[in-house]
mmCIF file of C-alpha atoms in Angstrom:
data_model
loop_
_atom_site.group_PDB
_atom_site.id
_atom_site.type_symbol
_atom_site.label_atom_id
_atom_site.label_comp_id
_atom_site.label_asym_id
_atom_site.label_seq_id
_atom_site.Cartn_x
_atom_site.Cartn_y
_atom_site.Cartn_z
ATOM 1 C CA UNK A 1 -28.362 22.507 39.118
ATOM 2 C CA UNK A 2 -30.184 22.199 35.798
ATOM 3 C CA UNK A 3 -27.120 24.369 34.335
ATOM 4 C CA UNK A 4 -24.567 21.872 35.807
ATOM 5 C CA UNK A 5 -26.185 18.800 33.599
ATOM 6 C CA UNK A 6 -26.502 20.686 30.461
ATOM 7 C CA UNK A 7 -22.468 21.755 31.221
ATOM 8 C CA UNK A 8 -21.901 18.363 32.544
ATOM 9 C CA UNK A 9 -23.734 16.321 28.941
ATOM 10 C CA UNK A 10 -22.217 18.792 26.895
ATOM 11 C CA UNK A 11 -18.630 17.643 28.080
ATOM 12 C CA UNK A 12 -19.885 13.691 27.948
ATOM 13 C CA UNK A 13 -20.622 14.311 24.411
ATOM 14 C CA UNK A 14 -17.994 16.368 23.358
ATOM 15 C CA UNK A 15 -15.311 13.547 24.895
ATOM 16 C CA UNK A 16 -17.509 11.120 22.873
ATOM 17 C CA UNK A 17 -17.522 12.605 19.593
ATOM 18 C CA UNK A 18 -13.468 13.321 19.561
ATOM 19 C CA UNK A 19 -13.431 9.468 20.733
ATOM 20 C CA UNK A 20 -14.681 8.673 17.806
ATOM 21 C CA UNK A 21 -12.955 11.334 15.723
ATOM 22 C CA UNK A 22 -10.142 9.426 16.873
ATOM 23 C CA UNK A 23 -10.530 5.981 16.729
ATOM 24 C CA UNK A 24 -11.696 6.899 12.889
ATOM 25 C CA UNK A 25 -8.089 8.356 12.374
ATOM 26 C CA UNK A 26 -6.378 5.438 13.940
ATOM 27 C CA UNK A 27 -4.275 3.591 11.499
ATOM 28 C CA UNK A 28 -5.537 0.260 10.055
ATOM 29 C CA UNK A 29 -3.948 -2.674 10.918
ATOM 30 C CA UNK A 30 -0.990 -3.893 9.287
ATOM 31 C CA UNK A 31 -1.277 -6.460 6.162
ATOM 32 C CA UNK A 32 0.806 -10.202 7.057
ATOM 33 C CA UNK A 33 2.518 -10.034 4.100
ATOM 34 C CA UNK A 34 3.514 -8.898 0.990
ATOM 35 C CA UNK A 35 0.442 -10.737 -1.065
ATOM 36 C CA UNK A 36 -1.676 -9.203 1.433
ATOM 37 C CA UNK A 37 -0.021 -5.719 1.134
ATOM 38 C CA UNK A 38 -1.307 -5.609 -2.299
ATOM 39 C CA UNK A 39 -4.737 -6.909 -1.755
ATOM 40 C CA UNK A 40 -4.199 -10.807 -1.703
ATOM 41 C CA UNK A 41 -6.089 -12.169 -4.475
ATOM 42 C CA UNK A 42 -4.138 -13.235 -7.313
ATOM 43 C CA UNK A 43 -1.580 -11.353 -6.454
ATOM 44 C CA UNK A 44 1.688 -13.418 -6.604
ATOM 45 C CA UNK A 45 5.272 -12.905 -6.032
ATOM 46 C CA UNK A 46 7.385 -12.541 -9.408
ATOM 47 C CA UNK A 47 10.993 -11.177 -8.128
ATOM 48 C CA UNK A 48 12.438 -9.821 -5.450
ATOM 49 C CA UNK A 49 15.672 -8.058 -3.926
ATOM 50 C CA UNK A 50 17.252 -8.433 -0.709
ATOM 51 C CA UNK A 51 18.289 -5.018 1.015
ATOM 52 C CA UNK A 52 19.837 -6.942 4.287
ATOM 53 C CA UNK A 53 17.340 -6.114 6.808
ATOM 54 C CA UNK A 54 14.833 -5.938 4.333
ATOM 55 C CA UNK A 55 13.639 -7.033 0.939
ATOM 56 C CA UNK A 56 12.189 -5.093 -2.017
ATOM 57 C CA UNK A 57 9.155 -7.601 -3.434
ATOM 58 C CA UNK A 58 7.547 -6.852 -7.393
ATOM 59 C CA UNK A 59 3.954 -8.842 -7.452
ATOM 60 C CA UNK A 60 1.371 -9.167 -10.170
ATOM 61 C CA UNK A 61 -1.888 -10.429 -11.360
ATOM 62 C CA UNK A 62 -2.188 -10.317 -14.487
ATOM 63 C CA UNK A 63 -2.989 -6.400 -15.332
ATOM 64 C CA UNK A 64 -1.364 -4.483 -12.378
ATOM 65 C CA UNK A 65 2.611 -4.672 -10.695
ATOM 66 C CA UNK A 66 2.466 -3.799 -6.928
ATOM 67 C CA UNK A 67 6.039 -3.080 -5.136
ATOM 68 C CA UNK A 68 6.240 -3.260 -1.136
ATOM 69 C CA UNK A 69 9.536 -3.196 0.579
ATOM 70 C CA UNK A 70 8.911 -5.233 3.523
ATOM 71 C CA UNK A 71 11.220 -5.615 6.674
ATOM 72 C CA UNK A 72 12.649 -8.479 8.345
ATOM 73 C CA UNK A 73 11.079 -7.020 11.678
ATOM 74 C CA UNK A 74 8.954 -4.310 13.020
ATOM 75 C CA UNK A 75 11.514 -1.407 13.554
ATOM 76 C CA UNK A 76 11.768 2.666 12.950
ATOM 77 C CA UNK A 77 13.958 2.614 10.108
ATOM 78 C CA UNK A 78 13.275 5.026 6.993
ATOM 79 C CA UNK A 79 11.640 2.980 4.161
ATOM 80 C CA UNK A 80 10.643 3.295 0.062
ATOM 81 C CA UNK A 81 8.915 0.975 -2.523
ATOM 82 C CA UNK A 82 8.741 2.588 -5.790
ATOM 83 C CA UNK A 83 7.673 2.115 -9.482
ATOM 84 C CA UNK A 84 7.484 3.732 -12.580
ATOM 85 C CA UNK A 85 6.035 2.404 -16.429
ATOM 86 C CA UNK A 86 8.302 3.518 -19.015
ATOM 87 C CA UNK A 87 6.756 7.077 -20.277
ATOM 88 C CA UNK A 88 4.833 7.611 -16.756
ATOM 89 C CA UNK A 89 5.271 9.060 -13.548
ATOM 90 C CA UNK A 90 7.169 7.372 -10.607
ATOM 91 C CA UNK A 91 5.062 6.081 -7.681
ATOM 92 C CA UNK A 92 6.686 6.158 -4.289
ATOM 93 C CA UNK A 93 5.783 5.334 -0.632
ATOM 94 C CA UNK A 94 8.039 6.095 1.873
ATOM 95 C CA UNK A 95 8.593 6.880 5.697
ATOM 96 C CA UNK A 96 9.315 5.317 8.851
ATOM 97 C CA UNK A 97 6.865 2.419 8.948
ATOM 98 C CA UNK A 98 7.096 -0.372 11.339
ATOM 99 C CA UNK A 99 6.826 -3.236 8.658
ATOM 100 C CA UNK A 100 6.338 -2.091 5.019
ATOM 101 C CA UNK A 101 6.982 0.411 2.599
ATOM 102 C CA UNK A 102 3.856 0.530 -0.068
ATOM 103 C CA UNK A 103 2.064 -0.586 -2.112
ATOM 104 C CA UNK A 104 2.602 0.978 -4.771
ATOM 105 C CA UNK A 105 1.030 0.061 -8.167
ATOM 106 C CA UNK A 106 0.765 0.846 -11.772
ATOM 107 C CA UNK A 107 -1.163 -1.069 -14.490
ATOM 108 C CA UNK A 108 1.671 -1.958 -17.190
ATOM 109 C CA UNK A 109 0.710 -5.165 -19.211
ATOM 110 C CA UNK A 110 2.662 -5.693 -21.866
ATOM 111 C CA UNK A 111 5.085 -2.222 -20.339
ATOM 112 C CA UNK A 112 8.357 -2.463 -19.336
ATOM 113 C CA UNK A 113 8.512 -0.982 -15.622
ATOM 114 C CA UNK A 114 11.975 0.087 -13.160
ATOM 115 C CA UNK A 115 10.810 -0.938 -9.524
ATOM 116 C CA UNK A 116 13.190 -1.022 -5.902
ATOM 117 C CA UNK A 117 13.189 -0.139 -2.820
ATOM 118 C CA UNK A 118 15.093 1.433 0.214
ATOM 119 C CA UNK A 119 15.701 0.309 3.710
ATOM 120 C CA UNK A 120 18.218 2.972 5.685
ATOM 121 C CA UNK A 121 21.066 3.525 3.623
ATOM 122 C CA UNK A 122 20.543 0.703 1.808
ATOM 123 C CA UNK A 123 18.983 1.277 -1.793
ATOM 124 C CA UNK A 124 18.383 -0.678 -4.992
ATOM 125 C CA UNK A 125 16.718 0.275 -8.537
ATOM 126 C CA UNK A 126 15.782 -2.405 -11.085
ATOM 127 C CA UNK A 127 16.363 -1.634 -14.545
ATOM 128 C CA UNK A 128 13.563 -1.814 -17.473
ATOM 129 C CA UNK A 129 12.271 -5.292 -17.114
ATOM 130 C CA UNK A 130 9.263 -7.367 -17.078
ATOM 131 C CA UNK A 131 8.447 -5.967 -20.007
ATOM 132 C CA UNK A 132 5.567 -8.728 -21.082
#
């Protein structure tokens, strides 16, 4: 008998610890917008580019640009917001997310920066600009 309850609170805690290995791993929950997306605060909307069923947003605050191609609503469809500072490395974030593509940011006062996005097929690329 004594065997059987060290068997049986082995497998209670073993359930409970992946429980919790799991519920760590779940995803967080999505941000409500694009402002959000970046971190809210004084982030505000400076242009943006409609894909169709989605649209390709470029925020700042003052130091840092933030690009998040958001949808028009939650669906499976293959996603990218991306970035890049003249002279650096392009930033990407891509996949088949419900509602947004991104963030993705790079610190470029006073830098020229490309930005866009992708929804499906459906792609668009900024050229230099916002360059103050």
């Amino acid at each position: 008998m004594r065997r059987f309850k060290q068997g049986a609170a082995l497998a209670v805690a073993t359930v409970a610890a992946l429980a919790g290995t799991f519920a760590a791993g779940s995803p967080a929950m999505a941000a409500s917008s694009p402002v959000a997306a970046c971190g809210g605060g004084s982030y505000h909307v400076i242009d943006k580019h409609d894909l169709g069923k989605a649209t390709v947003y470029l925020l700042y605050n003052g130091t840092t640009n933030c690009v998040v191609t958001w949808k028009d609503s939650p669906n499976s469809t293959f996603v990218l917001a991306e970035v890049l500072k003249r002279g650096g490395n392009l930033l990407t974030d891509s996949g088949n997310y419900s509602t947004y593509a991104g963030p993705v940011k790079v610190s470029a006062r006073g830098e020229c920066i490309a930005w866009g996005g992708i929804y499906g097929s459906t792609q668009w690329g900024s050229p230099w600009s916002h360059c103050g």
